[in-house]
Short mmCIF file of C-alpha atoms in Angstrom, two decimals:
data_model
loop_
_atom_site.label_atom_id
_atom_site.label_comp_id
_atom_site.label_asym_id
_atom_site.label_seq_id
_atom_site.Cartn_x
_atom_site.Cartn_y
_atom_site.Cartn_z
CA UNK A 1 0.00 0.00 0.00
CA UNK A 2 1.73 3.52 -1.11
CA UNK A 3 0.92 7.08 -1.39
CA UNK A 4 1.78 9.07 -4.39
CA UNK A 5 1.81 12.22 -3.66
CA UNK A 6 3.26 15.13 -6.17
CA UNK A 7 2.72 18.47 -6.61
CA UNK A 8 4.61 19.81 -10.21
CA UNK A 9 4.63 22.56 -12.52
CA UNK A 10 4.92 20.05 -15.76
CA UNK A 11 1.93 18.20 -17.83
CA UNK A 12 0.06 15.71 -15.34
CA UNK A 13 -0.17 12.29 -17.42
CA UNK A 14 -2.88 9.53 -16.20
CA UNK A 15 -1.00 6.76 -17.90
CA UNK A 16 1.92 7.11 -15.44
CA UNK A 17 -0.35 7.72 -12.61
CA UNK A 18 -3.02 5.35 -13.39
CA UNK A 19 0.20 2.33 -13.65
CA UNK A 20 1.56 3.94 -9.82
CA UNK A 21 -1.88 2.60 -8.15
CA UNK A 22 -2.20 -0.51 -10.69
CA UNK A 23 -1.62 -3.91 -8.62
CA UNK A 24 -2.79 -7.58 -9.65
CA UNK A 25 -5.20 -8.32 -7.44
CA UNK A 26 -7.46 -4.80 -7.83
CA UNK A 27 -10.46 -5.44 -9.69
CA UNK A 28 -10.41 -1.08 -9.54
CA UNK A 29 -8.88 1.58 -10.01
CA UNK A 30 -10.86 5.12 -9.37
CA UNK A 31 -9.99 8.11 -11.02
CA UNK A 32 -10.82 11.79 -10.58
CA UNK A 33 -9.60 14.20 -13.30
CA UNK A 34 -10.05 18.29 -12.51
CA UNK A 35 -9.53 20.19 -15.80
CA UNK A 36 -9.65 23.94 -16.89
CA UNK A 37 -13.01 24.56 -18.26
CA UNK A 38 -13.26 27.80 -21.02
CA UNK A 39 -16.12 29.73 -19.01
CA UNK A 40 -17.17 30.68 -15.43
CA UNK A 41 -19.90 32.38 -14.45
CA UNK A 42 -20.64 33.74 -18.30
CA UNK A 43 -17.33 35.28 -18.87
CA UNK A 44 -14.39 33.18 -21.32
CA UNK A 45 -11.62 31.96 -19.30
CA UNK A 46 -8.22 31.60 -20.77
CA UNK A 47 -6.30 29.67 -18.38
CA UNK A 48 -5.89 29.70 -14.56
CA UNK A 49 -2.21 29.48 -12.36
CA UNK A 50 -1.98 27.43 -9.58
CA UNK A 51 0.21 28.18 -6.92
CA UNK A 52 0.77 26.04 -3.53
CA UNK A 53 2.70 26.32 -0.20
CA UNK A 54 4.18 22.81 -0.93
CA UNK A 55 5.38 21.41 2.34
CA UNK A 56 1.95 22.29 4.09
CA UNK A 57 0.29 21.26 0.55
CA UNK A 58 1.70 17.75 0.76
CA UNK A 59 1.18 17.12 4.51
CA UNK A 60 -2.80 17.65 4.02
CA UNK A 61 -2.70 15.41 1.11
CA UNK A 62 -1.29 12.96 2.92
CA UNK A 63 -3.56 13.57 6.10
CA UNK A 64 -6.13 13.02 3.55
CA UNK A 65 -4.85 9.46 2.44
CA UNK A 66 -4.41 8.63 6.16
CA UNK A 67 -8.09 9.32 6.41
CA UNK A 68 -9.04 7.36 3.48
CA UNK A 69 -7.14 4.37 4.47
CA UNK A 70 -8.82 4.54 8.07
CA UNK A 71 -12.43 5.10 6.30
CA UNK A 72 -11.88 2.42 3.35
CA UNK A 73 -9.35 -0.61 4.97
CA UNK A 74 -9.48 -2.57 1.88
CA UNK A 75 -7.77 0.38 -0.67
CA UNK A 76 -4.06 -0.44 -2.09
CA UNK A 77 -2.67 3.07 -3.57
CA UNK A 78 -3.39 6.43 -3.61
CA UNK A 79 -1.79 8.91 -5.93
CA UNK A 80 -3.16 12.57 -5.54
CA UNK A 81 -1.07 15.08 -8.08
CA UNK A 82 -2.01 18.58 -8.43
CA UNK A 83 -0.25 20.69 -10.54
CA UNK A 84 0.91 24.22 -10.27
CA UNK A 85 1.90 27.05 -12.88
CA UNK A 86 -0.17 28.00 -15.88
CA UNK A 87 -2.86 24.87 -17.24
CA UNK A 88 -4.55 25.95 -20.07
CA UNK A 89 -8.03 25.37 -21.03
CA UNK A 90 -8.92 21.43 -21.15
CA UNK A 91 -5.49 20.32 -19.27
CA UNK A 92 -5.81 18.73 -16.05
CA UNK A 93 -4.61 20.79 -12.76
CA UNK A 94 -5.45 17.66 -10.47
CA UNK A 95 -5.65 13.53 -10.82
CA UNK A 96 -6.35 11.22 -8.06
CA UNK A 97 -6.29 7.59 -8.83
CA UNK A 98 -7.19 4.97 -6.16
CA UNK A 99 -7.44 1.04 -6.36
CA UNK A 100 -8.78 -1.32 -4.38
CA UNK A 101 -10.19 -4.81 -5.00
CA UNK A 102 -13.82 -3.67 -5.68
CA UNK A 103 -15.29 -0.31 -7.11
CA UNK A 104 -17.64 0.87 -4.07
CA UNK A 105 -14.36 1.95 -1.89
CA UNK A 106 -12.56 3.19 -4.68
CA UNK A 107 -15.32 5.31 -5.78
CA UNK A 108 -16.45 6.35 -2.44
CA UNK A 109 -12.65 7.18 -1.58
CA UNK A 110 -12.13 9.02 -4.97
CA UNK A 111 -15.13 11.20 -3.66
CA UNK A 112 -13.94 12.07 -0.53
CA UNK A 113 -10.35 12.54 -1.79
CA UNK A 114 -11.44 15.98 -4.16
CA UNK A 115 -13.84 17.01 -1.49
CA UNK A 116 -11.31 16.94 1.11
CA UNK A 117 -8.45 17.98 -1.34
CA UNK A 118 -10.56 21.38 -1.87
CA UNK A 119 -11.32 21.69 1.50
CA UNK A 120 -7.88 22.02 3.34
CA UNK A 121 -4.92 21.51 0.66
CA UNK A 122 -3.37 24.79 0.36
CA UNK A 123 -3.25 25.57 -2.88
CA UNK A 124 -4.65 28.84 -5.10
CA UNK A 125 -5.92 29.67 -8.40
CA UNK A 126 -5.86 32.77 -10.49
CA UNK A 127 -8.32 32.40 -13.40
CA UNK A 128 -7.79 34.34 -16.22
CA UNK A 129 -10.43 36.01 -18.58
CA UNK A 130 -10.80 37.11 -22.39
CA UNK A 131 -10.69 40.72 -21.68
CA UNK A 132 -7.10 40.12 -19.67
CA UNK A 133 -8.74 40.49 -16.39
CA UNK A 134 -8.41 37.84 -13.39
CA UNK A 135 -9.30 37.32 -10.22
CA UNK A 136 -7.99 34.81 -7.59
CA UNK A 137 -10.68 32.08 -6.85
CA UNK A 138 -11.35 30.92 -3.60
CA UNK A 139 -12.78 27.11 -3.31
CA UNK A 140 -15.85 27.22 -1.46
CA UNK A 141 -14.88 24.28 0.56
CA UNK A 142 -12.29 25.94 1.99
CA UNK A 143 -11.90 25.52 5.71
CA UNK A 144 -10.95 28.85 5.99
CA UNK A 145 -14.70 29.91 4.51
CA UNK A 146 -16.25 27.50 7.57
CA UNK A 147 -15.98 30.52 10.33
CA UNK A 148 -17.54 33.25 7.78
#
């Protein structure tokens, strides 16, 4: 059972992080794939940036595995990789992949992974418009939004 756990400013590929979490005797393997979308709220996005405070970043991903391995005994790997820097439209920013010998906790795990991910991983987004403009988006989730 591993963790994969990466936060980079290159491409994200979900060959190579589908085959990290890939074991013989998974009948699963759940994935969640966050890309950049061309429009929010009726105005043309461009691209967004991500940018993270890594060391905290990493420690609430892997608080977050920790979690899902005490919720769901029976998962095998985890990989969560987010990355940072510009992603332009239809690229992925984020891909969690989790196996497990049957779909239901992979599934339910892959669920609670994003949730949790956009809840209390510290890591930003500035989304960038048509006209130039941008503004930096704050995930509802966040726990920081909980005492507003």
């Amino acid at each position: 059972m591993n963790d994969y756990l990466e936060i980079r400013a290159c491409k994200l590929d979900l060959e190579e992080i589908t085959k990290l979490v890939s074991l013989p005797e998974c009948g699963a393997i759940s994935i969640f794939m966050g890309t950049t979308r061309d429009n929010m709220n009726g105005k043309l996005v461009t691209r967004l940036e991500y940018e993270a405070y890594n060391n905290m970043a990493l420690k609430e991903m892997k608080k977050i595995c920790d979690q899902i391995r005490k919720n769901w005994p029976d998962i095998r790997n985890i990989a969560i990789f987010h990355r940072i820097g510009e992603v332009k439209i239809e690229e992925s920013s984020i891909i969690i992949a989790i196996s497990s010998p049957h779909r239901r906790d992979s599934l339910e795990a892959v669920n609670y992974c994003i949730n949790e991910f956009k809840r209390t991983v510290p890591i930003w987004k500035k989304e960038w418009y048509a006209d130039s403009t941008y503004i930096w988006k704050e995930n509802c989730e966040c726990i920081h939004n909980e005492t507003k």
